[in-house]
Every structure is written in C-alpha cells, then in structure tokens.
mmCIF file of C-alpha atoms in Angstrom:
data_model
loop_
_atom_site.group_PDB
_atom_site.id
_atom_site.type_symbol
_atom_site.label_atom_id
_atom_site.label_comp_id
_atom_site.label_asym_id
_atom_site.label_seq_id
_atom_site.Cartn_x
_atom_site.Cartn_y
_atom_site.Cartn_z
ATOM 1 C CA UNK A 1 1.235 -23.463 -1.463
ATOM 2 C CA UNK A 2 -1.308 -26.367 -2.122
ATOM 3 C CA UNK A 3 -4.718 -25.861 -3.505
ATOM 4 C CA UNK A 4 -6.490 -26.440 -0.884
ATOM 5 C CA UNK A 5 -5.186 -23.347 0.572
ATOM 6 C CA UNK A 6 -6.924 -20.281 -0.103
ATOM 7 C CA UNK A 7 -7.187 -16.880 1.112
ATOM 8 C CA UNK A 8 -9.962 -14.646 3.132
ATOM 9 C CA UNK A 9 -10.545 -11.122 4.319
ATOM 10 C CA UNK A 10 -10.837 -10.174 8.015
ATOM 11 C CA UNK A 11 -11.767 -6.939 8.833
ATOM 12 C CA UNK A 12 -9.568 -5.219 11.576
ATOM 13 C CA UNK A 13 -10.960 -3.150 14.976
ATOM 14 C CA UNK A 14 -10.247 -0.091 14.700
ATOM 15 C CA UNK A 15 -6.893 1.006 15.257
ATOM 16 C CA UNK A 16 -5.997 -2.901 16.198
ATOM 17 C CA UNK A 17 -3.663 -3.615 13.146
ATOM 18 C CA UNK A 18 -0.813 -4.466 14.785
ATOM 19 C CA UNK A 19 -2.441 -6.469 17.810
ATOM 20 C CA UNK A 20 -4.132 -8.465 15.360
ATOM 21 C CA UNK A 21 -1.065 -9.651 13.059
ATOM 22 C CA UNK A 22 0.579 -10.509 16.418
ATOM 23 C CA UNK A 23 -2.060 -12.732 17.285
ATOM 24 C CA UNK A 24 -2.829 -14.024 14.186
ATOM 25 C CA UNK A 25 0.675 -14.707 13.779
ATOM 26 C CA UNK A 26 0.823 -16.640 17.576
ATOM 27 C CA UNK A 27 -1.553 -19.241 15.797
ATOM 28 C CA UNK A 28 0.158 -19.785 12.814
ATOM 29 C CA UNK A 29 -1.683 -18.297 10.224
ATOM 30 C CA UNK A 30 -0.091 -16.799 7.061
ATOM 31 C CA UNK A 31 -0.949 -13.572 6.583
ATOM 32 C CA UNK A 32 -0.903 -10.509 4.662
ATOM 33 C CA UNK A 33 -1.687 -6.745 4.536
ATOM 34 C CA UNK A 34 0.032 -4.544 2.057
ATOM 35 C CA UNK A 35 1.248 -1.003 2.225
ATOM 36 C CA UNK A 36 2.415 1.713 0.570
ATOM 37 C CA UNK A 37 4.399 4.993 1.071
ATOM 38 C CA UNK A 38 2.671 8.234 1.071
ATOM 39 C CA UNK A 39 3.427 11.740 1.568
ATOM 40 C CA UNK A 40 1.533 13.433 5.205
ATOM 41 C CA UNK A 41 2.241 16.958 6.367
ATOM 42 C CA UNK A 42 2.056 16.980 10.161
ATOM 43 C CA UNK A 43 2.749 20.148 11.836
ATOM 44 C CA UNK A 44 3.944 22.194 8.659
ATOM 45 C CA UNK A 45 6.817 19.501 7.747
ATOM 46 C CA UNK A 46 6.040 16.691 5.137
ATOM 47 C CA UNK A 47 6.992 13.662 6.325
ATOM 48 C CA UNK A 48 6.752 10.575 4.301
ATOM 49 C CA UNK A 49 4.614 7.385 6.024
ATOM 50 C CA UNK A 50 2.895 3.726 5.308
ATOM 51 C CA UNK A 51 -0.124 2.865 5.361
ATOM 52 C CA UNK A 52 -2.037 0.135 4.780
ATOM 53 C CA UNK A 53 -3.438 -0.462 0.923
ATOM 54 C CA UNK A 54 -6.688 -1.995 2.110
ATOM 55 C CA UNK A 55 -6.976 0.052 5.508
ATOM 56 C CA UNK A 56 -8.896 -1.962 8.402
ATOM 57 C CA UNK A 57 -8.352 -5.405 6.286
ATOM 58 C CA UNK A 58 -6.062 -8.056 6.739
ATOM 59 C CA UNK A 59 -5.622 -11.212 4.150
ATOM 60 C CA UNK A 60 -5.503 -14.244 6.103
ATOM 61 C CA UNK A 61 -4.492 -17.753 4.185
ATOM 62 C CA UNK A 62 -6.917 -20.799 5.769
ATOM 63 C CA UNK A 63 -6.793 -24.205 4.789
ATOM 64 C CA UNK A 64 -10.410 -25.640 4.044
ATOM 65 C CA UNK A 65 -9.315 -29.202 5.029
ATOM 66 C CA UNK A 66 -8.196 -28.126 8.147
ATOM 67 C CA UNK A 67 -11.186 -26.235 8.882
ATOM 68 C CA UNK A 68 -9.257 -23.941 11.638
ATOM 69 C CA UNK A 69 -10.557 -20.434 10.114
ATOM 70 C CA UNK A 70 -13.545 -20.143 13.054
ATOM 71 C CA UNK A 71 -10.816 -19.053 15.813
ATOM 72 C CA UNK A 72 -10.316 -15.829 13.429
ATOM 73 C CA UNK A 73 -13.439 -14.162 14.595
ATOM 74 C CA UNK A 74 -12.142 -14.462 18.315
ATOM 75 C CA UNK A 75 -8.866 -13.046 17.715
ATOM 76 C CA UNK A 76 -7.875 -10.143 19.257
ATOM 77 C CA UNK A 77 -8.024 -6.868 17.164
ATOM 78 C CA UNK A 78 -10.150 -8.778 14.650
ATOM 79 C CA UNK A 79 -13.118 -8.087 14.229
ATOM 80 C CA UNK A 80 -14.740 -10.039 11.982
ATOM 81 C CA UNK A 81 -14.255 -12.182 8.767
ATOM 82 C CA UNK A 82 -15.718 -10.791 5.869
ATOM 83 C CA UNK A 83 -18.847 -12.382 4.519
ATOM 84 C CA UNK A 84 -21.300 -11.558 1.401
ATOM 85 C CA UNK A 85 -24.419 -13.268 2.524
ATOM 86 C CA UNK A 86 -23.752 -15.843 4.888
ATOM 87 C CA UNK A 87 -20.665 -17.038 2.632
ATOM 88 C CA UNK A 88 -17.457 -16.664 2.652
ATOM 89 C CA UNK A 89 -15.261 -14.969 0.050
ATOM 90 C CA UNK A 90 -12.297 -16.862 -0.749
ATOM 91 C CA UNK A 91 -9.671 -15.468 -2.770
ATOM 92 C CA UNK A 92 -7.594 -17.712 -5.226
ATOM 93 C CA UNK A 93 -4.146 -18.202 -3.723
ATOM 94 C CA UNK A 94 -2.736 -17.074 -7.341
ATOM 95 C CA UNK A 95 -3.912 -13.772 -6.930
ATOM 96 C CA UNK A 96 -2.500 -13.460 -3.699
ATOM 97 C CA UNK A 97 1.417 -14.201 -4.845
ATOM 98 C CA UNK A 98 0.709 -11.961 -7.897
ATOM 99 C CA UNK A 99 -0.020 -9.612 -5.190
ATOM 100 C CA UNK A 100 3.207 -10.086 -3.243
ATOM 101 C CA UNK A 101 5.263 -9.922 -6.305
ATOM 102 C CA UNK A 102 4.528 -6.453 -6.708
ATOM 103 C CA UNK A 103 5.670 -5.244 -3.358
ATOM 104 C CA UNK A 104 9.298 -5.236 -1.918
ATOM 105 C CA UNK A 105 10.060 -7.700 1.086
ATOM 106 C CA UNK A 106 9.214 -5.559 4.017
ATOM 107 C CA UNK A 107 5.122 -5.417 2.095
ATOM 108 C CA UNK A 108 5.466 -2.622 0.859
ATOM 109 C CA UNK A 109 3.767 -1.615 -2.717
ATOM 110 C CA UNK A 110 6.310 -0.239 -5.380
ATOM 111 C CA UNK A 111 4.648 1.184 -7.747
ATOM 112 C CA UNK A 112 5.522 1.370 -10.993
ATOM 113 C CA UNK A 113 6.822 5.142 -11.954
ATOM 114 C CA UNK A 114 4.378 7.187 -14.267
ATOM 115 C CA UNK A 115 6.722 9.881 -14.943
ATOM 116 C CA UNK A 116 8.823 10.058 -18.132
ATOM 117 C CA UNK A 117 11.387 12.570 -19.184
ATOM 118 C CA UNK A 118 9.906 15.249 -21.621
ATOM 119 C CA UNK A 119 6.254 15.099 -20.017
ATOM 120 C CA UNK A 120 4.624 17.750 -18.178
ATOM 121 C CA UNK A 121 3.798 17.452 -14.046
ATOM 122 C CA UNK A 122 2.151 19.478 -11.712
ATOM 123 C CA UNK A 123 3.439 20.165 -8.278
ATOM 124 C CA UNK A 124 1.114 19.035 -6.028
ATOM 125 C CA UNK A 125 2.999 20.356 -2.567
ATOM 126 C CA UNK A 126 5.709 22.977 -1.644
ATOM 127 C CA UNK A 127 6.128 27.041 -2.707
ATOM 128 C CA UNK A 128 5.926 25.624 -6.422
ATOM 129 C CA UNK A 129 2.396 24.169 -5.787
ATOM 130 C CA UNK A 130 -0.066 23.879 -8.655
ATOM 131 C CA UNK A 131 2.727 25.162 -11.176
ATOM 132 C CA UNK A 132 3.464 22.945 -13.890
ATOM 133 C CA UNK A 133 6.783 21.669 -15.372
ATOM 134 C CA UNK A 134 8.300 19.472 -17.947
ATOM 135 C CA UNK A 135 10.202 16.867 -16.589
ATOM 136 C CA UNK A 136 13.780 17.198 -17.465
ATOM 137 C CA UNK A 137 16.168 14.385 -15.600
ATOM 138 C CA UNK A 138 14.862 12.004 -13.346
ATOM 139 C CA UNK A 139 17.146 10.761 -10.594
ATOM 140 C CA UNK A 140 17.192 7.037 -8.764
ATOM 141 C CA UNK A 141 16.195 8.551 -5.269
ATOM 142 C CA UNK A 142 13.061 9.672 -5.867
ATOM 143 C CA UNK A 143 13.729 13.434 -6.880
ATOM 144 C CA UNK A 144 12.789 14.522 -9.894
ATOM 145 C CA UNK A 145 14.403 17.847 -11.881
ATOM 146 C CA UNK A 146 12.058 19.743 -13.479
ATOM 147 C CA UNK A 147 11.897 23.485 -16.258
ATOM 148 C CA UNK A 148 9.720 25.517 -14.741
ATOM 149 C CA UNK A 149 8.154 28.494 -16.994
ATOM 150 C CA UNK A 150 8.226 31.677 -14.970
ATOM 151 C CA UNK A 151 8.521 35.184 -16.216
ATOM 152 C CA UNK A 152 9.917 33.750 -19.024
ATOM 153 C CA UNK A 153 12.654 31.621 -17.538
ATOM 154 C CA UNK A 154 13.065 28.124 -17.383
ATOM 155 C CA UNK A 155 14.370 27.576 -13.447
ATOM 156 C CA UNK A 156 15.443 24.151 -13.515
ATOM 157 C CA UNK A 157 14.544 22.285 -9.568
ATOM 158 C CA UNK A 158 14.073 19.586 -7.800
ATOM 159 C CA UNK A 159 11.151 17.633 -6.417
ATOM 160 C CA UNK A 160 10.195 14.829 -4.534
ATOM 161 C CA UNK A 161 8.161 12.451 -6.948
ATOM 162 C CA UNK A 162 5.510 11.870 -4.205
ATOM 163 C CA UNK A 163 4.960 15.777 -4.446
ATOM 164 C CA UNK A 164 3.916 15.307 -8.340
ATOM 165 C CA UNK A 165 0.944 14.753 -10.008
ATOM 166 C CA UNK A 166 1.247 13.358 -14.056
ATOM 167 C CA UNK A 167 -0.510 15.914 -16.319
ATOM 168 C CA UNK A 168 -1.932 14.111 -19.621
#
C-alpha cells in the first residue's frame, strides 16, 4: 500500500452492513470491518454468531491524491463519514494491517486464549453456571475440561471456552 493511502471511518445505517460493503465494494474501495465470534442464546439453545467488532462502522481505505472519498457519503447503507470537527480522521495505514494480522482470512478476530491449565474459571452459561473450576486439559476445539468441587468431589467436564469467564 503507498503512503498516500490512508484509512477513514464511515458510519453504517442501521442495519445496512451488508448493502453498504456491496456498494462500496462496486466502486472499488478497499475496505474493512472486523468481527468476532460470540456466544447468543436464542430460543433456549446457544448458538454461536459474528458480529461486527466496531458495530455500525466500516473502515474504508481512500487515497488523498485521488480525492474520490466524497462519493462515500452517497453510498447506499452509509451513512455518513466520520468527522471530529469539520475534519476528517484518518487512520495510519500501519495500524490498519496490524489490524488484519490479528484476524483469520474470512475477518474474523482470533483472539488470543486467556485460559491456562491449573487456573481457576467460572462458568458463565449452562446447569454449571456461576460455579467455578480449575482448568484441567484444554483441547484444540474449543472445549475446555475442567475439576469441579461439589460435595466434595472433583467431577471432571467439559465446556465450551466461550461459556468461561478467567477468574484472577
């Protein structure tokens, strides 16, 4: 990317993500909105879902020679370009590729695991919820084994890391 490329914020219409990276992306700007992967319970099941990191914002790269960032505002689903004052932001292209090097292709955010074999979590979601563990195994698809204390057993189960919480 050259230098004189650099980055701004738009700010999305509600509920108008998608139409606006379509139409951003029929002009041929670069773009960029990460996500990540939560846990949502919808109807008494837990499903697992993305959403956006920065919800209602979209990155959008502009090149100040070309001067082509005023069609933004008339975008569909866009609804504005984020200003402080009557400036524009721009964001350092750097800090945009650090950004992308921390998610996986598809723009997703990985983020990096805070659990640990030995500490203690808290279940956060499930018949187990608000009881707290020590981690004993932790596998490579997300589950997690943990020693429960109850009634003076140690029950060792397993748990989806997005239903844990890191105790201190």
């Amino acid at each position: 990317m050259s230098n004189s490329k650099s980055w701004i914020v738009a700010r999305n219409k509600p509920n108008q993500d998608k139409i606006a990276l379509i139409n951003l992306e029929r002009q041929n700007f670069e773009f960029f909105q990460p996500k990540f992967k939560t846990m949502s319970r919808i109807r008494n099941n837990f499903k697992e879902i993305i959403k956006p990191v920065f919800p209602g914002y979209i990155f959008i790269a502009i090149n100040l020679e070309e001067r082509n960032w005023h069609k933004i505002n008339n975008t569909r689903g866009i609804s504005s370009i984020l200003l402080f004052g009557n400036e524009i932001p721009l964001i350092h292209y750097k800090l945009i590729e650090e950004l992308k090097h921390r998610i996986s292709l598809d723009n997703i955010l990985e983020p990096a695991n805070p659990f640990e074999v030995g500490m203690n979590t808290e279940i956060t979601i499930g018949p187990f919820a608000q009881l707290i563990g020590k981690i004993d195994e932790i596998d490579t698809d997300q589950r997690i084994w943990i020693l429960l204390d109850i009634l003076g057993t140690q029950p060792r189960v397993s748990i989806n890391k997005l239903n844990l919480t890191p105790q201190k």
